[in-house]
Structures are given as structure tokens and as C-alpha cells.
Amino acid sequence: MTKSQYELIIIGAGVVGMGAALAAHKKGIKKILVIDRHQACTGASIRNFGFITITGLRQKLMQKRALRSREIWLDLVKKAKITVNHRGLYLVAQHKESIPVLEEYLNVDPRKTVKLLSKKEMEAQSPLFKKNNNFGGLYSSDEVRIEPRLAIPAVAKYLQSIGIDFLWSEEVLDFSHQKIITQKRKIQFKKLIMAPGNHLKGLGRDVFEKKEVQSSKLHMLRVMPEKKITLPGGIMADLTLMRYPGYENLPSKKKLDKVIKKTSRAELDNGIHVIVVQGKDGSLTIGDSHHYTHDTHYPFENETIDNLILKKFDQVLPIGKYKVIERWVGEYPSGKKDYLDHWLDKNICIANVTTGIGMSTGFAFAEDVISKLY
């Protein structure tokens, strides 16, 4: 039963919202409420790859948060009974110009769990790499893949089991004088966190507009191979080198940029960089594209974009025949900075991961917000 007063109320039941609830509980906060306007989490936190990524992120803060979030996820895997589908990352160098970039990346990433593989070494990892044209690649053992549409509800269920309250299907319309107001009730709070994810037109709208936070729309697909295959880990095409911030300032990337702009102009124009992960049922989640707006995205999906993604997928992993069994639109907020924690006063914060790494870094970011709050 929902109480009339809480020490901490969190608006938004995505990764950041639930991460804040977990972090507050660890600090000994007893009366915590997570409230969401939907019947369950339906936003960015369940629409992504479920790939906890460390490789290719910005060094220092972003990578530190990714490694800490990975620790929290692995703890929740045990406590919330979440299945890990696979571990590790293989970034496939489809262009020979990618290899110098990856070599330079190894000089800036301090981890000992990431290494460069030759073409022969890649082929030894999986027969799938014998079928594509590659010049080797980058391997990291740190990445973890879970199924977000199952993992996020499992985290919510676990948080409820340790005494955190949830209120679903109620939208917070306003807050004032230490009270939130929904369409059904008023609830008092001492501290408040708003973690709206990509819901940028509700509470905090003026802040998002001032900070120029946009909505990013992604095309995602799930396919079922005709013949059973097993991925050795998550797979990335070297188009990733064009998008992930950890590669952007490496000296050799300028030469790679010129080559990929010639070979993959349409993909670049649609923000495509192919990632492939596998589910327990053998299906493959494939994506994604990126389109941005300060307004609301129209709901229409252009088949040309999906075809570009699948064409690139066929080049990275030529697995033979498969059937597309699901398509959906992913989303996340995108800002000029990677994170937004905007304090209305010392007790009220708007918290958002404003780049596409909420699943990978959101838990640690939420911990940092709670550390400022308490």
C-alpha cells in the first residue's frame, strides 16, 4: 500500500530511477517510493540491446561509471535471478584502416581485459568470423549481455522484495511544497529525484529545452536464424568507431573517416553502427540507427533504414537465411553533455543519462546523484 509520506520519491522506473532507489536503500534510507506513469517500464531501459558496454567509452568518468555499473548489474544478476546471455565483445575490423585506430585505442584504455586479435585469432574464436571479410578486431572480456525486457522487471521485483514501494500507472502532474501531485493523490516527500528518461515533454521540460536535450530515435530488429548459431559474445561492426566517443580523438581515425565516408555514406547519414547480441532462444537483436529532434518523433519507420542495418549485418555476420521476427523503435535522451543532474534545490534533482549508455552507466550515475543528495 502506498504511504502518504516518503523520505525519497523517485519519478521514473528505468535504470536511473531504480538505480537511485537501490543506492538510497544501501545508504539506509527506509521509506522510498518509485512512481511511473506506465504499467511498467516501457521506455529506453527495455528498448536497448541489454549490452553492458565498457569498450569505446570515454576514459575516466564514463568508463569508471560503466565498470561500476557492471559490478552492480552482476550483483543483481544473482539477487534478482537475471540470466546472462553471453559475455565479451568482438569489434570486427572490416576495413584495414580500422586496425591502427584499434592499436591506438589500446594505448589509452588502461584495462588488461582488452586486446587486439589478428584475422587468424578472430577465426579461432568462432567459425562465424571465417565467413566475413575482416582484418582482425578488438576483443574485450568485460562486456555482459542480459535481456532488458526481462531484466528491468526483475530488478523492480527485487527492489520491492527489499522494501522499496512502487506506484504504477500514475503520472506526476506537479510538485510543490514537498508534495507530488498525481491524477489520484498527493504524497509528501523530503527529497525528490526526477528520472524521466526520454519523456522530455513532461516535468523538467523547461530544463531540457534550456540544456538543448534532444530525443534520439533508433531502429531495432530481432531475427531468428534458420540454422542454429551461437555468438561468442556481442558483435560490433567497425562503424562503431565512427560513433563511440572513446575513438573520436585517435590520430588514425581521420584516415578511417575518409574511407568509411566513401563506403558507408548512407549508413553514416542515418547514424547506423551495427551491434549484434543473442538471446536465450537463439534470436539475434540487431541495430541500430540514430535520428534526433527537439520535438516529438513521428511514429513512422522507413524500411530503407532497416534494410541498411540488415545489409551491414549480413556483411559482419553472414549467417545465411533468417527471419525478422520483431521490429521496434528505441529511444534515449541526447544532450551536449553525457549526463544531466540539474538541482532545483538541495533536495530536488532532475537526473538523466543524456547519451546512449544508460544501460551501461546509469546505475553508477544514479549512485553519484544519491551521494550528492545524502
XYZ file of C-alpha atoms in Angstrom:
374
model
C 0.000 0.000 0.000
C 1.283 3.447 -0.940
C 2.063 5.611 2.067
C 1.190 9.301 2.395
C 4.793 10.363 3.067
C 8.244 9.205 1.955
C 11.826 10.149 2.673
C 12.620 9.834 -1.046
C 10.344 9.778 -4.075
C 11.758 8.866 -7.487
C 9.804 9.603 -10.645
C 10.696 7.124 -13.379
C 11.246 3.356 -13.119
C 14.048 2.984 -15.648
C 17.693 2.192 -14.973
C 18.493 5.591 -13.439
C 15.339 5.696 -11.322
C 15.711 2.175 -9.969
C 19.460 2.663 -9.609
C 18.791 5.676 -7.393
C 16.321 3.663 -5.312
C 18.875 0.871 -4.856
C 21.669 3.303 -3.948
C 19.451 5.106 -1.416
C 18.430 1.806 0.148
C 22.104 0.868 0.549
C 22.607 4.153 2.406
C 19.910 3.179 4.882
C 17.024 5.256 3.570
C 13.896 3.394 4.647
C 10.860 4.970 3.009
C 11.417 5.063 -0.756
C 8.792 5.278 -3.493
C 9.366 4.780 -7.229
C 6.490 6.063 -9.342
C 5.958 5.596 -13.079
C 3.232 6.820 -15.401
C 3.062 3.465 -17.219
C 2.027 -0.005 -16.060
C 5.707 -0.994 -16.189
C 8.938 0.405 -17.563
C 8.288 0.893 -21.291
C 10.983 3.383 -22.301
C 14.658 3.397 -23.193
C 15.623 0.919 -20.463
C 13.790 -2.010 -22.105
C 14.267 -0.997 -25.750
C 18.049 -1.334 -25.935
C 20.495 -4.180 -26.575
C 20.921 -5.049 -22.902
C 24.633 -4.869 -23.596
C 26.663 -3.544 -20.665
C 29.432 -1.911 -22.691
C 32.797 -0.645 -21.462
C 34.916 -0.635 -24.623
C 34.915 2.561 -26.679
C 33.541 4.793 -23.952
C 35.242 7.976 -22.838
C 38.069 7.331 -20.409
C 37.919 8.372 -16.760
C 34.365 9.231 -15.654
C 32.326 7.431 -18.338
C 34.381 4.239 -18.262
C 34.591 4.368 -14.462
C 30.802 4.531 -14.279
C 30.490 1.694 -16.795
C 32.761 -0.579 -14.751
C 30.907 0.283 -11.537
C 27.522 -0.267 -13.215
C 28.774 -3.644 -14.417
C 29.528 -4.573 -10.790
C 26.006 -3.576 -9.754
C 24.447 -5.495 -12.650
C 26.403 -8.656 -11.807
C 25.279 -8.373 -8.187
C 21.677 -8.007 -9.354
C 22.100 -10.976 -11.698
C 22.407 -13.103 -8.558
C 19.897 -11.330 -6.326
C 17.206 -10.705 -8.944
C 17.821 -14.011 -10.778
C 18.678 -12.441 -14.139
C 20.155 -14.581 -16.916
C 23.434 -13.527 -18.537
C 23.124 -14.447 -22.224
C 26.780 -14.027 -23.079
C 29.937 -12.152 -22.122
C 32.628 -10.342 -24.063
C 32.788 -8.097 -27.123
C 34.259 -8.606 -30.589
C 34.666 -5.446 -32.652
C 35.196 -6.610 -36.236
C 37.656 -4.595 -38.337
C 36.066 -4.688 -41.791
C 38.456 -2.039 -43.086
C 42.234 -2.346 -42.840
C 42.285 1.321 -41.786
C 40.481 0.318 -38.578
C 43.461 -1.620 -37.234
C 45.680 1.447 -36.497
C 42.718 3.049 -34.710
C 42.262 -0.021 -32.539
C 46.005 -0.155 -31.823
C 45.908 3.474 -30.668
C 42.842 2.767 -28.572
C 44.752 0.085 -26.666
C 47.248 2.767 -25.641
C 44.558 4.873 -23.955
C 42.368 2.150 -22.413
C 44.097 1.070 -19.167
C 42.264 -2.265 -18.862
C 44.149 -5.538 -19.214
C 40.966 -7.262 -20.377
C 41.010 -5.773 -23.884
C 43.309 -6.862 -26.706
C 43.801 -6.797 -30.467
C 43.181 -10.006 -32.413
C 44.572 -10.920 -35.814
C 42.307 -12.322 -38.515
C 43.530 -15.812 -37.668
C 42.901 -15.240 -33.956
C 39.391 -13.946 -34.689
C 38.631 -17.049 -36.755
C 39.857 -19.244 -33.904
C 37.296 -17.621 -31.600
C 34.295 -18.542 -33.752
C 33.609 -20.143 -37.162
C 31.339 -17.146 -37.830
C 34.444 -14.993 -38.333
C 35.680 -17.276 -41.104
C 32.751 -16.270 -43.286
C 33.154 -12.499 -43.196
C 35.869 -10.297 -44.640
C 37.824 -8.954 -41.685
C 41.317 -7.752 -40.905
C 41.164 -8.824 -37.276
C 39.457 -6.996 -34.478
C 39.309 -5.896 -30.861
C 38.267 -8.202 -28.036
C 37.165 -7.265 -24.526
C 36.102 -9.782 -21.881
C 34.280 -7.229 -19.704
C 31.027 -6.801 -21.620
C 27.885 -8.546 -20.356
C 24.604 -9.120 -22.193
C 21.222 -9.509 -20.486
C 17.704 -9.319 -21.913
C 16.398 -5.858 -20.893
C 12.703 -6.646 -21.293
C 13.178 -9.388 -18.671
C 15.942 -7.844 -16.560
C 14.251 -4.498 -15.856
C 11.045 -6.061 -14.437
C 13.223 -8.479 -12.442
C 15.092 -5.541 -10.867
C 11.786 -3.874 -9.967
C 10.559 -7.098 -8.363
C 13.783 -7.412 -6.370
C 13.591 -3.812 -5.157
C 10.039 -4.431 -3.977
C 11.248 -7.500 -2.094
C 13.699 -5.398 -0.074
C 11.038 -2.881 0.943
C 11.000 -0.253 -1.798
C 7.487 0.786 -2.828
C 6.372 1.125 -6.462
C 3.370 3.013 -7.780
C 2.494 2.224 -11.391
C 0.153 3.886 -13.895
C 0.130 7.252 -12.159
C 1.639 10.357 -13.683
C 3.134 13.073 -11.524
C 1.463 16.234 -12.771
C 3.195 18.696 -10.475
C 5.177 19.050 -7.279
C 5.223 21.840 -4.743
C 5.647 22.384 -1.011
C 7.286 18.953 -0.595
C 4.366 17.151 -2.238
C 3.930 15.397 -5.556
C 0.522 15.572 -7.201
C -0.799 12.765 -9.416
C -4.215 12.364 -11.002
C -5.257 10.379 -7.919
C -3.392 11.647 -4.861
C -0.875 13.853 -3.139
C 2.183 12.343 -1.463
C 4.673 14.152 0.756
C 8.413 13.811 0.264
C 11.604 15.021 1.884
C 13.738 14.532 -1.223
C 12.770 14.086 -4.873
C 14.546 12.726 -7.957
C 13.034 13.009 -11.425
C 14.489 10.407 -13.798
C 12.225 10.735 -16.850
C 14.445 9.107 -19.446
C 13.245 10.139 -22.897
C 9.993 11.662 -21.598
C 11.221 15.199 -22.237
C 7.871 16.971 -22.589
C 6.634 16.488 -19.033
C 8.156 17.573 -15.728
C 11.505 19.272 -16.321
C 10.598 20.253 -19.868
C 11.947 23.802 -19.410
C 15.268 22.385 -18.160
C 15.607 20.003 -21.113
C 14.829 22.806 -23.556
C 17.370 25.125 -21.918
C 20.024 22.376 -21.911
C 19.136 21.516 -25.548
C 18.425 17.869 -24.796
C 17.060 16.065 -27.841
C 15.185 12.811 -28.331
C 17.074 10.110 -30.218
C 15.068 7.553 -32.196
C 16.569 4.146 -33.033
C 15.528 1.335 -35.375
C 15.912 -2.085 -33.729
C 15.247 -5.585 -35.067
C 15.193 -9.152 -33.796
C 15.863 -12.016 -36.204
C 15.781 -15.803 -35.879
C 18.475 -17.658 -37.846
C 17.289 -20.612 -39.915
C 20.272 -22.633 -38.701
C 21.242 -22.585 -35.042
C 24.278 -20.435 -34.269
C 25.999 -19.330 -31.071
C 27.607 -15.929 -30.795
C 30.941 -15.941 -28.935
C 29.964 -12.575 -27.420
C 28.495 -9.286 -28.522
C 29.497 -8.247 -32.044
C 30.158 -4.716 -33.311
C 30.944 -3.556 -36.833
C 33.754 -1.034 -37.216
C 31.138 1.635 -37.982
C 31.120 1.803 -34.171
C 34.461 3.597 -34.409
C 32.594 6.489 -36.024
C 30.165 6.892 -33.139
C 31.676 5.840 -29.811
C 33.434 8.720 -28.031
C 36.448 6.694 -26.927
C 37.725 6.612 -30.514
C 36.959 10.141 -31.665
C 40.311 11.798 -30.984
C 42.653 8.999 -32.042
C 45.141 10.146 -34.734
C 44.466 7.357 -37.251
C 40.725 7.876 -37.187
C 40.904 10.712 -39.739
C 42.107 8.298 -42.405
C 39.408 5.777 -41.446
C 36.777 8.544 -41.594
C 37.614 9.216 -45.246
C 37.347 5.555 -46.175
C 34.060 4.886 -44.378
C 32.510 8.061 -45.758
C 33.091 6.563 -49.215
C 31.978 3.005 -48.432
C 29.119 3.668 -45.990
C 27.674 7.121 -46.749
C 24.035 6.041 -46.358
C 24.767 4.317 -43.062
C 26.518 7.393 -41.683
C 23.654 9.651 -42.792
C 21.283 7.514 -40.728
C 23.553 7.122 -37.714
C 23.902 3.369 -38.234
C 26.541 1.321 -36.444
C 25.746 -2.356 -36.236
C 25.649 -4.213 -32.917
C 24.509 -7.844 -32.638
C 23.664 -9.696 -29.410
C 21.927 -13.015 -28.773
C 19.000 -14.040 -26.602
C 18.355 -17.255 -24.717
C 16.076 -18.502 -27.517
C 18.828 -18.124 -30.103
C 17.387 -14.972 -31.652
C 19.649 -12.045 -32.510
C 18.940 -8.442 -31.598
C 20.335 -6.145 -34.293
C 20.596 -2.372 -34.606
C 20.710 0.491 -34.695
C 20.139 3.847 -36.363
C 20.022 7.343 -34.845
C 17.793 10.315 -35.685
C 17.364 13.334 -33.437
C 14.759 16.005 -32.773
C 13.948 18.630 -30.154
C 10.296 17.846 -30.799
C 8.406 14.540 -30.802
C 9.387 11.888 -33.333
C 6.744 10.858 -35.819
C 5.822 7.165 -35.401
C 6.602 6.094 -38.969
C 9.515 3.755 -39.701
C 11.340 3.907 -43.017
C 12.031 0.410 -44.346
C 15.127 1.727 -46.114
C 16.805 2.198 -42.735
C 16.044 -1.354 -41.630
C 17.395 -2.649 -44.929
C 20.634 -0.714 -44.441
C 21.032 -2.224 -40.966
C 20.365 -5.742 -42.238
C 22.714 -5.288 -45.204
C 25.526 -4.287 -42.864
C 24.617 -7.162 -40.530
C 24.933 -9.608 -43.453
C 28.447 -8.301 -44.080
C 29.522 -8.542 -40.439
C 27.885 -11.913 -39.746
C 26.933 -13.817 -42.902
C 24.814 -16.464 -41.140
C 22.659 -17.490 -44.083
C 18.874 -17.309 -44.056
C 16.968 -15.746 -41.160
C 13.548 -14.326 -40.437
C 12.825 -10.896 -38.966
C 10.516 -11.664 -36.051
C 10.317 -8.278 -34.360
C 10.888 -4.586 -35.029
C 10.684 -1.701 -32.605
C 11.699 1.885 -32.062
C 14.300 2.513 -29.395
C 14.818 5.882 -27.752
C 17.030 7.857 -25.401
C 17.664 11.494 -24.473
C 20.698 13.068 -26.132
C 22.419 16.192 -24.821
C 25.570 18.209 -25.315
C 26.942 16.534 -22.180
C 26.868 12.830 -21.340
C 24.945 13.288 -18.083
C 22.467 15.756 -16.669
C 21.951 16.221 -12.952
C 20.147 19.517 -12.543
C 19.412 20.599 -8.969
C 16.298 22.712 -8.449
C 17.347 22.971 -4.814
C 19.361 20.809 -2.420
C 16.517 18.296 -2.131
C 15.232 18.056 -5.714
C 17.200 16.788 -8.721
C 16.461 16.019 -12.364
C 18.737 13.118 -13.346
C 19.229 11.742 -16.864
C 21.894 9.931 -18.835
C 21.890 12.096 -21.952
C 23.684 9.775 -24.333
C 23.015 6.189 -25.384
C 24.769 4.472 -22.481
C 22.078 4.423 -19.806
C 22.138 0.634 -19.536
C 25.935 0.670 -19.282
C 26.472 3.581 -16.877
C 23.087 4.509 -15.395
C 23.421 2.607 -12.122
C 26.733 4.282 -11.229
C 25.438 7.700 -12.302
C 22.444 7.181 -10.008
C 24.795 6.280 -7.155
C 26.655 9.548 -7.679
C 23.378 11.508 -7.603
C 22.359 9.817 -4.351
C 25.794 10.581 -2.867
C 25.143 14.274 -3.546
C 21.626 14.047 -2.151
C 22.675 12.362 1.130
